[in-house]
CSV table of C-alpha atoms and ligand atoms in Angstrom, one decimal:
chain,number,residue,atom,x,y,z
A,1,MET,CA,32.5,10.9,34.2
A,2,PRO,CA,33.8,13.3,31.5
A,3,ALA,CA,31.3,14.3,28.8
A,4,LEU,CA,30.4,11.8,26.2
A,5,SER,CA,30.6,12.9,22.6
A,6,HIS,CA,27.7,14.8,21.1
A,7,ARG,CA,27.8,12.4,18.2
A,8,ILE,CA,27.2,9.3,20.4
A,9,THR,CA,24.7,10.8,22.8
A,10,THR,CA,22.5,12.1,19.9
A,11,LEU,CA,22.7,9.0,17.7
A,12,ASN,CA,19.0,8.2,18.1
A,13,GLY,CA,17.9,11.8,17.3
A,14,ASP,CA,14.8,12.4,19.3
A,15,GLY,CA,15.9,9.8,21.9
A,16,SER,CA,13.3,7.2,20.9
A,17,ASP,CA,14.6,4.5,18.7
A,18,GLY,CA,11.1,3.1,17.8
A,19,TRP,CA,11.8,-0.3,19.4
A,20,ASP,CA,9.5,0.1,22.5
A,21,VAL,CA,7.0,-2.6,21.4
A,22,PHE,CA,9.8,-5.0,20.6
A,23,TYR,CA,11.4,-4.4,24.1
A,24,ARG,CA,8.0,-4.9,25.8
A,25,ALA,CA,7.5,-8.2,23.9
A,26,ARG,CA,11.0,-9.3,24.9
A,27,ALA,CA,10.3,-8.5,28.6
A,28,MET,CA,7.0,-10.5,28.4
A,29,ILE,CA,8.9,-13.5,26.9
A,30,ASP,CA,11.5,-13.2,29.8
A,31,ASP,CA,8.6,-13.3,32.2
A,32,GLY,CA,7.4,-16.6,30.6
A,33,VAL,CA,4.5,-15.1,28.6
A,34,PRO,CA,4.1,-16.9,25.2
A,35,VAL,CA,4.4,-14.1,22.7
A,36,THR,CA,3.9,-14.6,19.0
A,37,GLU,CA,6.9,-12.7,17.7
A,38,LEU,CA,6.5,-11.0,14.3
A,39,THR,CA,8.9,-8.1,14.9
A,40,ILE,CA,12.4,-8.5,13.6
A,41,GLY,CA,13.8,-9.9,10.4
A,42,GLU,CA,15.1,-13.1,11.7
A,43,HIS,CA,14.4,-16.4,9.8
A,44,ASP,CA,12.7,-19.1,11.7
A,45,ILE,CA,15.2,-21.5,10.2
A,46,GLY,CA,18.9,-21.5,11.3
A,47,THR,CA,21.9,-21.3,9.1
A,48,ASP,CA,22.0,-24.4,6.9
A,49,LEU,CA,24.1,-27.2,8.5
A,50,SER,CA,26.2,-27.6,5.4
A,51,ILE,CA,27.4,-23.9,5.9
A,52,LEU,CA,28.0,-24.5,9.6
A,53,LYS,CA,30.0,-27.6,8.7
A,54,ALA,CA,32.2,-25.6,6.3
A,55,MET,CA,32.6,-23.0,9.1
A,56,TYR,CA,33.7,-25.7,11.6
A,57,GLU,CA,36.1,-27.3,9.1
A,58,SER,CA,37.7,-24.0,8.3
A,59,ALA,CA,38.2,-23.1,12.0
A,60,ALA,CA,39.4,-26.6,12.9
A,61,GLY,CA,41.7,-26.4,9.9
A,62,GLY,CA,43.4,-23.3,11.4
A,63,HIS,CA,41.6,-20.4,9.8
A,64,THR,CA,41.2,-18.7,13.2
A,65,GLY,CA,43.9,-16.0,12.9
A,66,TYR,CA,43.6,-12.5,11.5
A,67,ALA,CA,42.2,-12.8,8.1
A,68,ILE,CA,43.3,-10.4,5.4
A,69,VAL,CA,41.4,-7.1,5.8
A,70,PRO,CA,39.7,-6.6,2.4
A,71,GLY,CA,38.4,-10.2,2.6
A,72,VAL,CA,39.9,-13.5,1.5
A,73,SER,CA,40.5,-13.3,-2.3
A,74,ALA,CA,38.4,-16.4,-3.1
A,75,LEU,CA,35.4,-14.8,-1.4
A,76,ARG,CA,35.9,-11.4,-3.0
A,77,ASP,CA,36.1,-13.2,-6.3
A,78,ALA,CA,32.9,-15.1,-5.6
A,79,VAL,CA,31.0,-12.0,-4.5
A,80,ALA,CA,32.3,-10.2,-7.6
A,81,ALA,CA,31.1,-13.0,-9.8
A,82,ARG,CA,27.7,-13.1,-8.2
A,83,VAL,CA,27.2,-9.4,-8.6
A,84,GLU,CA,28.4,-9.5,-12.2
A,85,ALA,CA,26.1,-12.4,-13.0
A,86,GLN,CA,23.1,-10.6,-11.4
A,87,SER,CA,23.7,-7.0,-12.7
A,88,GLY,CA,25.7,-7.5,-15.9
A,89,VAL,CA,28.3,-5.0,-14.6
A,90,ALA,CA,31.9,-6.0,-14.9
A,91,THR,CA,33.0,-6.5,-11.3
A,92,ARG,CA,36.4,-7.6,-10.0
A,93,ARG,CA,37.9,-8.4,-6.6
A,94,GLU,CA,39.2,-4.8,-6.4
A,95,ASN,CA,35.5,-3.6,-6.4
A,96,VAL,CA,34.7,-5.7,-3.3
A,97,LEU,CA,35.3,-5.1,0.4
A,98,ILE,CA,34.1,-7.9,2.7
A,99,THR,CA,32.5,-6.4,5.9
A,100,PRO,CA,31.1,-7.7,9.2
A,101,GLY,CA,27.5,-7.6,7.9
A,102,GLY,CA,25.5,-5.1,5.8
A,103,GLN,CA,25.1,-2.8,8.8
A,104,ALA,CA,28.9,-2.2,9.0
A,105,ALA,CA,28.9,-1.7,5.2
A,106,LEU,CA,26.2,1.0,5.5
A,107,PHE,CA,28.3,2.9,8.0
A,108,ALA,CA,31.5,2.5,6.0
A,109,ALA,CA,29.8,3.6,2.8
A,110,HIS,CA,28.6,6.8,4.4
A,111,MET,CA,32.0,7.4,6.0
A,112,ALA,CA,33.4,7.2,2.5
A,113,VAL,CA,31.2,9.7,0.8
A,114,CYS,CA,30.0,12.2,3.4
A,115,GLU,CA,32.1,15.0,4.8
A,116,PRO,CA,31.1,15.9,8.4
A,117,GLY,CA,28.0,18.0,8.2
A,118,ASP,CA,27.0,16.9,4.7
A,119,VAL,CA,23.4,15.9,4.3
A,120,GLY,CA,22.8,12.2,3.6
A,121,LEU,CA,19.4,11.5,2.1
A,122,PHE,CA,17.4,8.4,2.8
A,123,VAL,CA,13.9,7.3,1.8
A,124,ASP,CA,11.0,7.2,4.3
A,125,PRO,CA,9.8,4.6,5.3
A,126,TYR,CA,13.3,3.3,6.1
A,127,TYR,CA,15.1,0.5,7.8
A,128,ALA,CA,15.2,1.7,11.4
A,129,THR,CA,19.0,2.2,11.7
A,130,TYR,CA,19.4,4.5,8.7
A,131,PRO,CA,19.3,7.9,10.5
A,132,GLY,CA,21.6,6.6,13.2
A,133,VAL,CA,24.0,5.3,10.6
A,134,LEU,CA,24.2,8.7,9.0
A,135,ARG,CA,24.7,10.4,12.3
A,136,SER,CA,27.4,8.0,13.3
A,137,ALA,CA,29.3,8.8,10.1
A,138,GLY,CA,29.0,12.6,10.9
A,139,ALA,CA,26.4,13.3,8.3
A,140,VAL,CA,23.1,15.0,8.8
A,141,PRO,CA,20.2,12.7,8.0
A,142,ARG,CA,17.4,14.1,5.8
A,143,SER,CA,14.4,11.9,4.7
A,144,VAL,CA,12.6,11.9,1.4
A,145,ALA,CA,8.9,11.2,2.1
A,146,THR,CA,7.0,8.7,0.0
A,147,ARG,CA,3.3,7.8,-0.1
A,148,SER,CA,1.4,4.7,0.4
A,149,SER,CA,-0.7,5.7,-2.7
A,150,HIS,CA,2.6,5.7,-4.8
A,151,GLY,CA,3.5,2.2,-3.5
A,152,PHE,CA,6.1,4.0,-1.3
A,153,LEU,CA,8.2,4.7,-4.4
A,154,PRO,CA,10.2,8.0,-4.3
A,155,GLN,CA,9.0,10.6,-6.8
A,156,ARG,CA,11.2,13.0,-8.8
A,157,ASP,CA,9.7,16.2,-7.2
A,158,GLU,CA,10.3,15.1,-3.6
A,159,LEU,CA,13.8,13.9,-4.4
A,160,GLU,CA,14.8,17.1,-6.2
A,161,ALA,CA,13.3,19.2,-3.4
A,162,ALA,CA,15.5,17.4,-0.8
A,163,CYS,CA,18.8,17.5,-2.6
A,164,ASP,CA,20.3,20.8,-1.4
A,165,GLY,CA,23.6,20.2,0.5
A,166,ALA,CA,23.3,16.4,0.1
A,167,ALA,CA,26.3,14.3,-0.7
A,168,SER,CA,24.5,11.0,-1.0
A,169,LEU,CA,21.1,9.2,-1.3
A,170,LEU,CA,20.5,5.9,0.4
A,171,ILE,CA,17.9,3.6,-1.2
A,172,ASN,CA,16.7,0.1,-0.4
A,173,SER,CA,15.1,-2.3,-2.9
A,174,PRO,CA,13.6,-4.8,-2.2
A,175,ASN,CA,12.5,-2.5,0.7
A,176,ASN,CA,12.3,-3.1,4.4
A,177,PRO,CA,9.7,-2.3,5.7
A,178,THR,CA,7.4,-1.8,2.7
A,179,GLY,CA,8.2,-4.7,0.4
A,180,ALA,CA,8.5,-2.3,-2.6
A,181,VAL,CA,10.7,-3.5,-5.4
A,182,TYR,CA,11.8,-0.4,-7.3
A,183,PRO,CA,10.9,-0.6,-11.0
A,184,ARG,CA,13.3,0.5,-13.7
A,185,HIS,CA,11.6,3.9,-14.2
A,186,THR,CA,12.0,4.8,-10.5
A,187,LEU,CA,15.7,3.8,-10.5
A,188,GLU,CA,16.2,5.8,-13.7
A,189,THR,CA,14.6,8.9,-12.0
A,190,ILE,CA,16.9,8.4,-9.0
A,191,ALA,CA,19.9,8.0,-11.3
A,192,ASP,CA,19.0,11.2,-13.1
A,193,VAL,CA,18.6,13.2,-9.9
A,194,VAL,CA,21.8,12.0,-8.3
A,195,THR,CA,23.8,12.5,-11.5
A,196,ALA,CA,22.5,16.0,-12.0
A,197,ARG,CA,23.6,16.9,-8.4
A,198,ASP,CA,26.8,14.9,-8.6
A,199,MET,CA,25.8,12.8,-5.6
A,200,TRP,CA,26.6,9.3,-4.6
A,201,LEU,CA,24.0,6.6,-4.6
A,202,ILE,CA,24.2,4.0,-1.8
A,203,SER,CA,22.0,1.0,-2.8
A,204,ASP,CA,21.1,-1.4,0.0
A,205,GLU,CA,20.4,-4.6,-1.7
A,206,VAL,CA,20.5,-7.1,1.2
A,207,TYR,CA,17.1,-8.5,0.2
A,208,ASP,CA,18.0,-9.1,-3.5
A,209,THR,CA,17.2,-12.9,-3.3
A,210,GLN,CA,13.7,-12.2,-2.0
A,211,VAL,CA,11.6,-10.9,-4.9
A,212,TRP,CA,8.1,-12.2,-5.4
A,213,ASP,CA,6.8,-9.8,-8.1
A,214,GLY,CA,8.9,-8.2,-10.8
A,215,ALA,CA,12.7,-8.5,-10.8
A,216,HIS,CA,15.5,-7.0,-8.8
A,217,LEU,CA,17.5,-4.4,-10.7
A,218,SER,CA,20.6,-2.9,-9.3
A,219,PRO,CA,21.0,0.8,-10.1
A,220,ARG,CA,24.7,0.3,-10.4
A,221,ALA,CA,23.8,-1.3,-13.8
A,222,LEU,CA,22.2,1.9,-15.2
A,223,ALA,CA,24.1,4.1,-17.6
A,224,GLY,CA,26.7,6.2,-15.9
A,225,MET,CA,25.9,4.8,-12.5
A,226,THR,CA,28.8,2.3,-11.8
A,227,GLU,CA,31.1,5.1,-10.9
A,228,ARG,CA,28.8,6.8,-8.4
A,229,THR,CA,27.1,3.8,-6.7
A,230,LEU,CA,28.1,1.8,-3.7
A,231,VAL,CA,26.1,-1.4,-3.3
A,232,ILE,CA,25.5,-2.9,0.1
A,233,GLY,CA,25.2,-6.7,0.2
A,234,SER,CA,24.9,-9.3,2.9
A,235,MET,CA,24.6,-13.0,3.6
A,236,SER,CA,22.2,-12.4,6.5
A,237,LYS,CA,18.9,-12.6,4.6
A,238,SER,CA,20.0,-14.6,1.5
A,239,HIS,CA,21.6,-17.4,3.5
A,240,ALA,CA,20.0,-17.1,6.9
A,241,MET,CA,23.4,-16.1,8.3
A,242,THR,CA,22.3,-13.1,10.4
A,243,GLY,CA,24.5,-14.0,13.4
A,244,SER,CA,27.6,-14.6,11.3
A,245,ARG,CA,27.9,-10.9,10.5
A,246,ILE,CA,29.1,-11.0,6.9
A,247,GLY,CA,28.4,-8.7,4.1
A,248,TRP,CA,30.1,-6.5,1.5
A,249,ILE,CA,30.4,-3.1,-0.3
A,250,ILE,CA,30.7,-3.0,-4.1
A,251,GLY,CA,32.1,0.2,-5.6
A,252,PRO,CA,34.6,1.8,-7.8
A,253,GLU,CA,38.1,0.6,-7.1
A,254,GLU,CA,39.3,3.9,-5.8
A,255,ALA,CA,36.5,4.0,-3.3
A,256,ILE,CA,37.1,0.4,-2.2
A,257,THR,CA,40.9,1.1,-1.7
A,258,CYS,CA,39.9,3.9,0.7
A,259,LEU,CA,37.3,1.7,2.4
A,260,VAL,CA,40.0,-0.9,3.0
A,261,ASP,CA,42.0,1.7,4.9
A,262,LEU,CA,38.8,2.4,7.0
A,263,ALA,CA,38.4,-1.3,7.7
A,264,THR,CA,42.0,-1.6,8.7
A,265,ASN,CA,41.5,1.1,11.3
A,266,THR,CA,38.0,-0.1,12.6
A,267,THR,CA,36.9,-3.7,12.1
A,268,TYR,CA,40.2,-5.2,11.0
A,269,GLY,CA,38.3,-7.6,8.8
A,270,VAL,CA,36.0,-10.5,9.2
A,271,PRO,CA,36.9,-13.9,10.8
A,272,GLY,CA,38.4,-16.3,8.2
A,273,TYR,CA,36.2,-19.2,9.1
A,274,ILE,CA,33.1,-17.0,8.7
A,275,GLN,CA,34.4,-16.0,5.3
A,276,ASP,CA,35.1,-19.6,4.3
A,277,ALA,CA,31.5,-20.5,5.4
A,278,ALA,CA,30.2,-17.6,3.3
A,279,LEU,CA,32.2,-18.8,0.3
A,280,PHE,CA,30.7,-22.3,0.7
A,281,GLY,CA,27.3,-20.7,0.9
A,282,LEU,CA,27.8,-18.7,-2.3
A,283,ARG,CA,29.2,-21.7,-4.1
A,284,ALA,CA,26.1,-23.7,-3.2
A,285,GLY,CA,24.4,-21.5,-5.8
A,286,VAL,CA,21.0,-20.2,-6.2
A,287,GLY,CA,19.3,-23.4,-5.1
A,288,LEU,CA,20.2,-22.7,-1.5
A,289,GLU,CA,19.2,-19.1,-1.8
A,290,ALA,CA,15.8,-20.1,-3.2
A,291,GLN,CA,15.3,-22.6,-0.4
A,292,VAL,CA,16.0,-19.9,2.2
A,293,ALA,CA,13.6,-17.5,0.5
A,294,GLU,CA,10.8,-20.0,-0.1
A,295,PRO,CA,9.0,-19.8,3.3
A,296,PHE,CA,8.5,-16.0,2.8
A,297,ARG,CA,7.1,-16.5,-0.7
A,298,ARG,CA,4.6,-19.0,0.7
A,299,ARG,CA,3.6,-16.8,3.7
A,300,ARG,CA,3.2,-13.8,1.6
A,301,ALA,CA,0.6,-15.8,-0.4
A,302,ILE,CA,-1.1,-16.8,2.9
A,303,ALA,CA,-1.1,-13.1,4.0
A,304,LYS,CA,-2.8,-12.1,0.7
A,305,GLN,CA,-5.5,-14.7,1.2
A,306,VAL,CA,-6.2,-13.8,4.8
A,307,LEU,CA,-6.3,-10.1,4.1
A,308,ALA,CA,-8.5,-10.5,1.0
A,309,ALA,CA,-11.2,-12.0,3.2
A,310,GLN,CA,-11.8,-8.8,5.2
A,311,SER,CA,-11.9,-5.1,4.5
A,312,VAL,CA,-10.6,-3.3,7.5
A,313,VAL,CA,-6.8,-3.9,7.3
A,314,ARG,CA,-5.2,-3.1,3.9
A,315,MET,CA,-2.2,-5.0,2.8
A,316,ILE,CA,0.5,-3.1,0.9
A,317,PRO,CA,1.3,-5.4,-2.0
A,318,ALA,CA,4.7,-6.7,-0.9
A,319,GLN,CA,6.8,-7.4,-3.9
A,320,GLY,CA,9.9,-8.5,-2.0
A,321,ALA,CA,11.6,-9.0,1.4
A,322,MET,CA,10.4,-10.9,4.4
A,323,TYR,CA,7.7,-8.5,5.8
A,324,VAL,CA,4.2,-7.4,5.0
A,325,MET,CA,3.1,-3.8,5.7
A,326,LEU,CA,-0.5,-3.5,6.8
A,327,ASP,CA,-2.5,-0.2,6.8
A,328,VAL,CA,-4.5,-0.1,10.0
A,329,ARG,CA,-5.7,3.5,9.7
A,330,ALA,CA,-9.3,2.3,9.5
A,331,THR,CA,-9.1,1.4,13.2
A,332,GLY,CA,-8.4,5.1,14.0
A,333,LEU,CA,-5.3,4.1,15.9
A,334,SER,CA,-1.7,5.0,15.1
A,335,GLY,CA,0.6,2.1,14.2
A,336,GLU,CA,2.2,2.3,17.6
A,337,ASP,CA,-1.1,2.3,19.5
A,338,PHE,CA,-2.4,-0.6,17.4
A,339,ALA,CA,0.8,-2.6,18.0
A,340,PHE,CA,0.7,-2.1,21.8
A,341,ALA,CA,-3.0,-2.9,21.9
A,342,LEU,CA,-2.5,-6.1,19.9
A,343,LEU,CA,0.4,-7.1,22.2
A,344,ASP,CA,-1.7,-6.5,25.3
A,345,ALA,CA,-4.8,-8.2,24.0
A,346,HIS,CA,-3.4,-11.2,22.1
A,347,ASN,CA,0.3,-11.4,22.9
A,348,ILE,CA,1.1,-10.8,19.2
A,349,ALA,CA,4.1,-8.5,18.6
A,350,VAL,CA,4.5,-6.5,15.4
A,351,MET,CA,6.5,-3.4,14.6
A,352,PRO,CA,4.7,0.0,14.5
A,353,GLY,CA,5.0,1.6,11.1
A,354,GLU,CA,6.2,4.8,12.9
A,355,SER,CA,9.4,3.0,13.8
A,356,PHE,CA,10.3,3.2,10.1
A,357,GLY,CA,9.4,6.9,9.6
A,358,GLN,CA,6.4,9.2,9.4
A,359,SER,CA,5.5,8.0,5.9
A,360,ALA,CA,4.6,4.6,7.5
A,361,ALA,CA,2.4,6.2,10.2
A,362,GLY,CA,-0.9,4.3,10.7
A,363,HIS,CA,0.7,1.1,9.4
A,364,ILE,CA,2.3,-1.9,11.0
A,365,ARG,CA,5.1,-4.2,9.8
A,366,VAL,CA,4.6,-7.9,10.2
A,367,ALA,CA,7.7,-10.1,9.8
A,368,MET,CA,6.8,-13.4,8.0
A,369,THR,CA,9.1,-15.3,10.3
A,370,LEU,CA,6.7,-17.9,11.8
A,371,GLU,CA,5.7,-21.4,10.8
A,372,ASP,CA,2.9,-21.2,8.2
A,373,SER,CA,-0.1,-22.3,10.2
A,374,ARG,CA,0.8,-20.1,13.3
A,375,PHE,CA,1.5,-17.2,10.9
A,376,GLU,CA,-1.9,-17.6,9.4
A,377,ALA,CA,-3.6,-17.9,12.8
A,378,ALA,CA,-1.8,-14.7,14.0
A,379,LEU,CA,-2.9,-12.8,11.0
A,380,ARG,CA,-6.5,-13.9,11.4
A,381,THR,CA,-6.4,-12.8,15.0
A,382,LEU,CA,-4.9,-9.5,14.0
A,383,CYS,CA,-7.6,-8.8,11.4
A,384,ASP,CA,-10.4,-9.8,13.9
A,385,PHE,CA,-8.9,-7.5,16.4
A,386,ALA,CA,-8.8,-4.6,14.0
A,387,ALA,CA,-12.4,-5.3,13.0
A,388,GLY,CA,-13.4,-5.2,16.7
A,389,LEU,CA,-11.7,-1.8,17.1
A,390,THR,CA,-13.4,-0.4,14.1
A,391,LYS,CA,-16.8,-1.4,15.5
A,392,SER,CA,-16.1,0.1,18.9
A,393,ALA,CA,-14.7,3.3,17.3
B,401,LIG,N1,19.7,-3.2,5.4
B,401,LIG,C1,18.4,-3.6,5.6
B,401,LIG,C2,17.3,-3.0,4.8
B,401,LIG,C3,18.1,-4.5,6.7
B,401,LIG,O1,16.8,-4.8,6.9
B,401,LIG,C4,19.1,-5.0,7.5
B,401,LIG,C5,18.9,-6.0,8.6
B,401,LIG,N2,17.6,-6.2,9.0
B,401,LIG,C6,20.4,-4.6,7.2
B,401,LIG,C7,20.7,-3.7,6.1
B,401,LIG,C8,21.6,-5.1,7.9
B,401,LIG,O2,21.7,-6.5,7.9
B,401,LIG,P1,23.1,-7.2,8.2
B,401,LIG,O3,23.9,-6.3,9.0
B,401,LIG,O4,22.6,-8.4,9.1
B,401,LIG,O5,23.7,-7.6,7.0
């Protein structure tokens, strides 16, 4: 076999992609072991039947050919209207590219703003694919560390210290894995820093409908930021449409025009019937979005209650998104060792914090994707297990 490209063979950096616990859990499930799965961000409900009906009707009605690459106009308009209503920033069809999910949007956004070899910054802890996304776009990933004691919010000093050679900064609020919702002052600091360095800001807002405390603020709405911000959006989390692969990039018209060229040469657009289903979902309004988010709001309250009744495991106060981060450092174990031990002892699968970066070491991420009573029982078992480890330590 001829050599594979350096780019593709080094996509995962050190070779470990942080998914070992997840794969072991999957292998146990394949072997018939009943595993309580709290790893990935997959809703326990499916896509609403009304959306699936719209998808079927569109496909049966003939929308199965190539769809126009930037996205069907009605959907681009609906996304623009949603973004404008949420952020107050004037947004038109020309500011929107429809993509096959937020993941493809993250890749395209970095392709648009990073030259090969440019540094692309991202905030640690981070959604597990970020470094690989940057590498796949030819950029060099560099993380900006945050601290549990700062609520995992990036600080000015750390940001400024990381900026040399950087073309972009990728942020994510509401945050996966920490649940942090960036307050205005944090976003203003970020805006200051990227403006002073003439950098792009890529704002991953795929959890914008899942905010439990505070309010979602898009940095694109801050003074002077509309022209240097690319916003990543998706129907995956807001409408439980993870498998449909539909999302978008919002940006200045000139950037979107170039991104359409990239899409023409890579994805060639998104299936028309999926876009029609997404349009139906958006037109269903905030009621449907609230219905999809509600179970996570409830379970976050359950988690707070269970965690308040003990003192070994500390809950990071999740303000948004569908996860809770738990600090298990009192057990003396790393997040990864704790996750493996919990899986072995109780068949409960959670993600090690280390999968999301060194800033999350000694933590675990629990997805709130299980029916309420089973979720509560799993958390109680987890806390008892942690207490047992502490006693034997
Ligand atoms: N960004 C974040 C922070 C995520 O957690 C995810 C998915 N878990 C994505 C982007 C990508 O989502 P999708 O491609 O399904 O839109």
